[in-house]
């Protein structure tokens, strides 16, 4: 397994990978991934196994608070799950965050995504206390706007 920064050459493969993430992840446009590959590749690692993409993290350092890195999309191909791909990709983002002196990684998840909850709590994230609890997961109502309640997770870099 090789971890490499997202490149323009891989965009088609990454879009296909994101298509396997339903219902929690849907592919963004080619132009979005061009932007990530061209301006944010240091925090957008992809895992490559035999020239196919096994997983990816799309993350960004905040310009509003440069101590923060937000993980926008995290996905492992169904054929590669539970083999430590996300763990490995996350280490890459953490290492970059440490180099930059960042202090926090954070992300949001659909409150119904039990697998994501298990993943984030195992990988050192705290489920930030919200205003209600669903299936044992703390949720912030309308975190991303009306009707967009989310579980929020954070970890020190
Ligand atoms: C969530 C997801 C990214 C995890 O990726 P992964 O590469 O399989 O995760 P890892 O193998 O690195 O797992 C790390 C730890 O998370 C936990 N974990 C991961 N998947 C789990 C599952 N299905 N059930 C219970 N625990 C799980 C385990 O503790 C695991 O460590 P272990 O295997 O040593 O016990 C993957 O399931 C996925 O792509 N899901 C669809 C898209 C999605 O929901 N993304 C997250 C949006 S917030």
PDB file of C-alpha atoms and ligand atoms in Angstrom:
ATOM      1  CA  UNK A   1       0.000   0.000   0.000  1.00  0.00           C
ATOM      2  CA  UNK A   2       1.443   3.342  -1.049  1.00  0.00           C
ATOM      3  CA  UNK A   3       0.184   6.662   0.323  1.00  0.00           C
ATOM      4  CA  UNK A   4       0.542   9.577  -2.082  1.00  0.00           C
ATOM      5  CA  UNK A   5      -0.916  13.075  -2.336  1.00  0.00           C
ATOM      6  CA  UNK A   6      -3.995  13.385  -4.546  1.00  0.00           C
ATOM      7  CA  UNK A   7      -2.872  14.250  -8.084  1.00  0.00           C
ATOM      8  CA  UNK A   8      -4.821  15.390 -11.139  1.00  0.00           C
ATOM      9  CA  UNK A   9      -4.054  12.024 -12.818  1.00  0.00           C
ATOM     10  CA  UNK A  10      -5.968  10.194 -10.058  1.00  0.00           C
ATOM     11  CA  UNK A  11      -9.128  12.315 -10.114  1.00  0.00           C
ATOM     12  CA  UNK A  12     -11.176   9.863 -12.206  1.00  0.00           C
ATOM     13  CA  UNK A  13     -10.251   6.996  -9.866  1.00  0.00           C
ATOM     14  CA  UNK A  14     -11.087   9.066  -6.795  1.00  0.00           C
ATOM     15  CA  UNK A  15     -14.503   9.994  -8.220  1.00  0.00           C
ATOM     16  CA  UNK A  16     -15.171   6.249  -8.785  1.00  0.00           C
ATOM     17  CA  UNK A  17     -14.033   5.514  -5.223  1.00  0.00           C
ATOM     18  CA  UNK A  18     -16.341   8.189  -3.782  1.00  0.00           C
ATOM     19  CA  UNK A  19     -19.199   6.548  -5.694  1.00  0.00           C
ATOM     20  CA  UNK A  20     -18.818   3.495  -3.432  1.00  0.00           C
ATOM     21  CA  UNK A  21     -19.477   5.553  -0.284  1.00  0.00           C
ATOM     22  CA  UNK A  22     -23.291   5.820  -0.452  1.00  0.00           C
ATOM     23  CA  UNK A  23     -25.308   6.804   1.469  1.00  0.00           C
ATOM     24  CA  UNK A  24     -22.771   8.790   3.489  1.00  0.00           C
ATOM     25  CA  UNK A  25     -20.454  10.017   0.743  1.00  0.00           C
ATOM     26  CA  UNK A  26     -21.239  11.142  -2.789  1.00  0.00           C
ATOM     27  CA  UNK A  27     -18.711  12.212  -5.429  1.00  0.00           C
ATOM     28  CA  UNK A  28     -18.074  15.917  -5.888  1.00  0.00           C
ATOM     29  CA  UNK A  29     -17.299  17.387  -9.309  1.00  0.00           C
ATOM     30  CA  UNK A  30     -14.096  16.976 -11.309  1.00  0.00           C
ATOM     31  CA  UNK A  31     -13.383  20.684 -10.722  1.00  0.00           C
ATOM     32  CA  UNK A  32     -13.644  20.218  -6.964  1.00  0.00           C
ATOM     33  CA  UNK A  33     -11.050  17.394  -7.038  1.00  0.00           C
ATOM     34  CA  UNK A  34      -8.862  19.469  -9.375  1.00  0.00           C
ATOM     35  CA  UNK A  35      -8.878  22.154  -6.687  1.00  0.00           C
ATOM     36  CA  UNK A  36      -8.035  19.642  -3.937  1.00  0.00           C
ATOM     37  CA  UNK A  37      -5.216  18.089  -6.030  1.00  0.00           C
ATOM     38  CA  UNK A  38      -3.775  21.434  -6.999  1.00  0.00           C
ATOM     39  CA  UNK A  39      -4.125  23.557  -3.847  1.00  0.00           C
ATOM     40  CA  UNK A  40      -4.645  21.098  -0.976  1.00  0.00           C
ATOM     41  CA  UNK A  41      -2.786  17.887  -1.877  1.00  0.00           C
ATOM     42  CA  UNK A  42      -0.735  17.912   1.357  1.00  0.00           C
ATOM     43  CA  UNK A  43      -3.906  17.049   3.303  1.00  0.00           C
ATOM     44  CA  UNK A  44      -5.578  14.934   0.618  1.00  0.00           C
ATOM     45  CA  UNK A  45      -3.727  11.597   0.712  1.00  0.00           C
ATOM     46  CA  UNK A  46      -4.838   8.592  -1.334  1.00  0.00           C
ATOM     47  CA  UNK A  47      -3.948   4.958  -0.640  1.00  0.00           C
ATOM     48  CA  UNK A  48      -2.890   3.055  -3.751  1.00  0.00           C
ATOM     49  CA  UNK A  49      -2.839  -0.742  -3.954  1.00  0.00           C
ATOM     50  CA  UNK A  50      -1.778  -2.330  -7.257  1.00  0.00           C
ATOM     51  CA  UNK A  51      -2.512   0.940  -9.063  1.00  0.00           C
ATOM     52  CA  UNK A  52      -6.104   1.104  -7.807  1.00  0.00           C
ATOM     53  CA  UNK A  53      -7.296   3.510  -5.145  1.00  0.00           C
ATOM     54  CA  UNK A  54      -8.082   1.753  -1.855  1.00  0.00           C
ATOM     55  CA  UNK A  55      -8.998   4.858   0.104  1.00  0.00           C
ATOM     56  CA  UNK A  56      -8.731   8.616   0.408  1.00  0.00           C
ATOM     57  CA  UNK A  57      -9.009  11.500   2.827  1.00  0.00           C
ATOM     58  CA  UNK A  58      -9.991  14.947   1.599  1.00  0.00           C
ATOM     59  CA  UNK A  59      -9.017  17.454   4.276  1.00  0.00           C
ATOM     60  CA  UNK A  60      -8.122  21.123   4.534  1.00  0.00           C
ATOM     61  CA  UNK A  61      -6.236  23.412   6.872  1.00  0.00           C
ATOM     62  CA  UNK A  62      -8.524  26.221   7.946  1.00  0.00           C
ATOM     63  CA  UNK A  63      -7.649  29.730   6.806  1.00  0.00           C
ATOM     64  CA  UNK A  64      -9.959  31.181   9.489  1.00  0.00           C
ATOM     65  CA  UNK A  65      -8.183  29.221  12.242  1.00  0.00           C
ATOM     66  CA  UNK A  66      -4.891  27.755  10.959  1.00  0.00           C
ATOM     67  CA  UNK A  67      -4.653  25.526  14.053  1.00  0.00           C
ATOM     68  CA  UNK A  68      -7.526  23.464  12.643  1.00  0.00           C
ATOM     69  CA  UNK A  69      -7.652  20.794   9.961  1.00  0.00           C
ATOM     70  CA  UNK A  70     -11.109  19.735   8.809  1.00  0.00           C
ATOM     71  CA  UNK A  71     -11.620  16.264   7.336  1.00  0.00           C
ATOM     72  CA  UNK A  72     -14.291  16.634   4.686  1.00  0.00           C
ATOM     73  CA  UNK A  73     -14.471  13.144   3.154  1.00  0.00           C
ATOM     74  CA  UNK A  74     -12.947   9.899   4.390  1.00  0.00           C
ATOM     75  CA  UNK A  75     -13.497   6.695   2.487  1.00  0.00           C
ATOM     76  CA  UNK A  76     -12.092   3.220   2.026  1.00  0.00           C
ATOM     77  CA  UNK A  77     -13.147   1.067  -0.917  1.00  0.00           C
ATOM     78  CA  UNK A  78     -15.510  -1.717   0.296  1.00  0.00           C
ATOM     79  CA  UNK A  79     -12.962  -4.344  -0.783  1.00  0.00           C
ATOM     80  CA  UNK A  80     -10.280  -2.823   1.486  1.00  0.00           C
ATOM     81  CA  UNK A  81     -12.210  -1.976   4.661  1.00  0.00           C
ATOM     82  CA  UNK A  82     -11.063  -3.056   8.162  1.00  0.00           C
ATOM     83  CA  UNK A  83      -7.451  -3.324   6.985  1.00  0.00           C
ATOM     84  CA  UNK A  84      -6.154  -0.109   8.485  1.00  0.00           C
ATOM     85  CA  UNK A  85      -6.425   2.075   5.355  1.00  0.00           C
ATOM     86  CA  UNK A  86      -8.146   4.954   7.156  1.00  0.00           C
ATOM     87  CA  UNK A  87      -5.748   4.589  10.098  1.00  0.00           C
ATOM     88  CA  UNK A  88      -2.797   4.960   7.690  1.00  0.00           C
ATOM     89  CA  UNK A  89      -4.288   7.886   5.762  1.00  0.00           C
ATOM     90  CA  UNK A  90      -5.099   9.667   9.011  1.00  0.00           C
ATOM     91  CA  UNK A  91      -1.477   9.287  10.190  1.00  0.00           C
ATOM     92  CA  UNK A  92      -0.397  11.105   7.016  1.00  0.00           C
ATOM     93  CA  UNK A  93      -2.762  14.022   7.682  1.00  0.00           C
ATOM     94  CA  UNK A  94      -1.685  14.142  11.345  1.00  0.00           C
ATOM     95  CA  UNK A  95       1.996  14.195  10.373  1.00  0.00           C
ATOM     96  CA  UNK A  96       1.343  17.125   8.040  1.00  0.00           C
ATOM     97  CA  UNK A  97      -0.650  18.893  10.755  1.00  0.00           C
ATOM     98  CA  UNK A  98       2.246  18.437  13.212  1.00  0.00           C
ATOM     99  CA  UNK A  99       4.705  19.928  10.700  1.00  0.00           C
ATOM    100  CA  UNK A 100       2.459  22.978  10.377  1.00  0.00           C
ATOM    101  CA  UNK A 101       1.941  23.300  14.140  1.00  0.00           C
ATOM    102  CA  UNK A 102      -1.806  22.615  13.903  1.00  0.00           C
ATOM    103  CA  UNK A 103      -3.575  21.597  17.098  1.00  0.00           C
ATOM    104  CA  UNK A 104      -6.904  20.048  16.122  1.00  0.00           C
ATOM    105  CA  UNK A 105      -8.368  17.629  13.587  1.00  0.00           C
ATOM    106  CA  UNK A 106     -12.137  17.683  13.315  1.00  0.00           C
ATOM    107  CA  UNK A 107     -14.930  16.289  11.186  1.00  0.00           C
ATOM    108  CA  UNK A 108     -18.650  15.757  11.096  1.00  0.00           C
ATOM    109  CA  UNK A 109     -20.575  12.598  10.435  1.00  0.00           C
ATOM    110  CA  UNK A 110     -24.159  11.582   9.775  1.00  0.00           C
ATOM    111  CA  UNK A 111     -25.559  10.581  13.192  1.00  0.00           C
ATOM    112  CA  UNK A 112     -26.740   7.265  11.682  1.00  0.00           C
ATOM    113  CA  UNK A 113     -23.231   6.310  10.599  1.00  0.00           C
ATOM    114  CA  UNK A 114     -22.399   3.798  13.344  1.00  0.00           C
ATOM    115  CA  UNK A 115     -19.297   2.545  11.487  1.00  0.00           C
ATOM    116  CA  UNK A 116     -17.908   6.062  11.299  1.00  0.00           C
ATOM    117  CA  UNK A 117     -18.565   6.526  15.031  1.00  0.00           C
ATOM    118  CA  UNK A 118     -16.678   3.271  15.782  1.00  0.00           C
ATOM    119  CA  UNK A 119     -13.827   4.373  13.518  1.00  0.00           C
ATOM    120  CA  UNK A 120     -13.411   7.867  14.958  1.00  0.00           C
ATOM    121  CA  UNK A 121     -13.628   6.829  18.588  1.00  0.00           C
ATOM    122  CA  UNK A 122     -11.067   4.051  17.955  1.00  0.00           C
ATOM    123  CA  UNK A 123      -8.723   6.436  16.160  1.00  0.00           C
ATOM    124  CA  UNK A 124      -8.522   8.867  19.081  1.00  0.00           C
ATOM    125  CA  UNK A 125     -11.380  11.248  18.343  1.00  0.00           C
ATOM    126  CA  UNK A 126     -13.883  12.527  20.896  1.00  0.00           C
ATOM    127  CA  UNK A 127     -17.554  12.789  19.974  1.00  0.00           C
ATOM    128  CA  UNK A 128     -18.128  16.458  20.877  1.00  0.00           C
ATOM    129  CA  UNK A 129     -21.126  16.859  23.211  1.00  0.00           C
ATOM    130  CA  UNK A 130     -24.130  18.141  21.269  1.00  0.00           C
ATOM    131  CA  UNK A 131     -27.720  18.938  22.232  1.00  0.00           C
ATOM    132  CA  UNK A 132     -29.182  15.429  21.869  1.00  0.00           C
ATOM    133  CA  UNK A 133     -28.132  11.789  21.636  1.00  0.00           C
ATOM    134  CA  UNK A 134     -29.080   9.270  18.894  1.00  0.00           C
ATOM    135  CA  UNK A 135     -28.047   5.609  19.178  1.00  0.00           C
ATOM    136  CA  UNK A 136     -25.516   6.629  21.828  1.00  0.00           C
ATOM    137  CA  UNK A 137     -24.015   9.281  19.512  1.00  0.00           C
ATOM    138  CA  UNK A 138     -24.035  12.934  20.546  1.00  0.00           C
ATOM    139  CA  UNK A 139     -25.495  15.188  17.843  1.00  0.00           C
ATOM    140  CA  UNK A 140     -25.535  18.949  17.209  1.00  0.00           C
ATOM    141  CA  UNK A 141     -28.867  20.043  15.723  1.00  0.00           C
ATOM    142  CA  UNK A 142     -28.554  21.995  12.437  1.00  0.00           C
ATOM    143  CA  UNK A 143     -24.731  22.059  12.728  1.00  0.00           C
ATOM    144  CA  UNK A 144     -24.395  22.479   8.952  1.00  0.00           C
ATOM    145  CA  UNK A 145     -27.565  24.529   8.527  1.00  0.00           C
ATOM    146  CA  UNK A 146     -31.295  23.796   8.747  1.00  0.00           C
ATOM    147  CA  UNK A 147     -32.002  20.068   8.627  1.00  0.00           C
ATOM    148  CA  UNK A 148     -28.294  19.235   8.663  1.00  0.00           C
ATOM    149  CA  UNK A 149     -27.718  17.880  12.142  1.00  0.00           C
ATOM    150  CA  UNK A 150     -24.326  16.240  12.561  1.00  0.00           C
ATOM    151  CA  UNK A 151     -22.214  14.268  15.002  1.00  0.00           C
ATOM    152  CA  UNK A 152     -18.980  16.230  15.485  1.00  0.00           C
ATOM    153  CA  UNK A 153     -15.638  14.588  16.288  1.00  0.00           C
ATOM    154  CA  UNK A 154     -12.311  16.148  17.213  1.00  0.00           C
ATOM    155  CA  UNK A 155      -8.825  15.033  18.105  1.00  0.00           C
ATOM    156  CA  UNK A 156      -5.593  16.745  19.027  1.00  0.00           C
ATOM    157  CA  UNK A 157      -3.119  16.652  16.161  1.00  0.00           C
TER     158      UNK A 157
HETATM  159  C1  LIG B   1     -15.587   4.562   7.967  1.00  0.00           C
HETATM  160  C2  LIG B   1     -14.500   4.013   7.021  1.00  0.00           C
HETATM  161  C3  LIG B   1     -13.842   5.209   6.333  1.00  0.00           C
HETATM  162  C4  LIG B   1     -13.452   3.241   7.832  1.00  0.00           C
HETATM  163  O1  LIG B   1     -12.358   2.901   6.979  1.00  0.00           O
HETATM  164  P1  LIG B   1     -11.436   1.595   7.209  1.00  0.00           P
HETATM  165  O2  LIG B   1     -10.240   1.744   6.321  1.00  0.00           O
HETATM  166  O3  LIG B   1     -12.240   0.371   7.048  1.00  0.00           O
HETATM  167  O4  LIG B   1     -10.990   1.761   8.741  1.00  0.00           O
HETATM  168  P2  LIG B   1      -9.731   1.072   9.467  1.00  0.00           P
HETATM  169  O5  LIG B   1      -9.530  -0.302   8.891  1.00  0.00           O
HETATM  170  O6  LIG B   1      -8.564   2.012   9.443  1.00  0.00           O
HETATM  171  O7  LIG B   1     -10.325   0.912  10.928  1.00  0.00           O
HETATM  172  C5  LIG B   1      -9.827   1.606  12.055  1.00  0.00           C
HETATM  173  C6  LIG B   1     -10.640   1.162  13.254  1.00  0.00           C
HETATM  174  O8  LIG B   1     -11.975   1.673  13.161  1.00  0.00           O
HETATM  175  C7  LIG B   1     -12.902   0.698  13.697  1.00  0.00           C
HETATM  176  N1  LIG B   1     -13.805   0.240  12.627  1.00  0.00           N
HETATM  177  C8  LIG B   1     -13.685   0.438  11.301  1.00  0.00           C
HETATM  178  N2  LIG B   1     -14.733  -0.137  10.641  1.00  0.00           N
HETATM  179  C9  LIG B   1     -15.504  -0.723  11.580  1.00  0.00           C
HETATM  180  C10 LIG B   1     -16.714  -1.450  11.528  1.00  0.00           C
HETATM  181  N3  LIG B   1     -17.320  -1.729  10.349  1.00  0.00           N
HETATM  182  N4  LIG B   1     -17.250  -1.891  12.695  1.00  0.00           N
HETATM  183  C11 LIG B   1     -16.667  -1.637  13.877  1.00  0.00           C
HETATM  184  N5  LIG B   1     -15.489  -0.945  13.992  1.00  0.00           N
HETATM  185  C12 LIG B   1     -14.918  -0.479  12.855  1.00  0.00           C
HETATM  186  C13 LIG B   1     -12.088  -0.464  14.187  1.00  0.00           C
HETATM  187  O9  LIG B   1     -11.813  -0.288  15.575  1.00  0.00           O
HETATM  188  C14 LIG B   1     -10.813  -0.337  13.360  1.00  0.00           C
HETATM  189  O10 LIG B   1      -9.681  -0.895  13.987  1.00  0.00           O
HETATM  190  P3  LIG B   1      -9.481  -2.512  14.001  1.00  0.00           P
HETATM  191  O11 LIG B   1      -9.866  -3.024  12.639  1.00  0.00           O
HETATM  192  O12 LIG B   1      -8.022  -2.645  14.321  1.00  0.00           O
HETATM  193  O13 LIG B   1     -10.395  -3.009  15.078  1.00  0.00           O
HETATM  194  C15 LIG B   1     -15.113   3.043   5.958  1.00  0.00           C
HETATM  195  O14 LIG B   1     -15.949   2.102   6.601  1.00  0.00           O
HETATM  196  C16 LIG B   1     -15.914   3.727   4.863  1.00  0.00           C
HETATM  197  O15 LIG B   1     -15.356   4.135   3.827  1.00  0.00           O
HETATM  198  N6  LIG B   1     -17.263   3.869   5.036  1.00  0.00           N
HETATM  199  C17 LIG B   1     -18.127   4.491   4.019  1.00  0.00           C
HETATM  200  C18 LIG B   1     -17.892   6.003   3.919  1.00  0.00           C
HETATM  201  C19 LIG B   1     -18.027   6.674   5.276  1.00  0.00           C
HETATM  202  O16 LIG B   1     -18.998   6.456   5.984  1.00  0.00           O
HETATM  203  N7  LIG B   1     -17.036   7.536   5.603  1.00  0.00           N
HETATM  204  C20 LIG B   1     -16.982   8.237   6.868  1.00  0.00           C
HETATM  205  C21 LIG B   1     -17.743   9.480   6.820  1.00  0.00           C
HETATM  206  S1  LIG B   1     -17.548  10.414   8.355  1.00  0.00           S
END
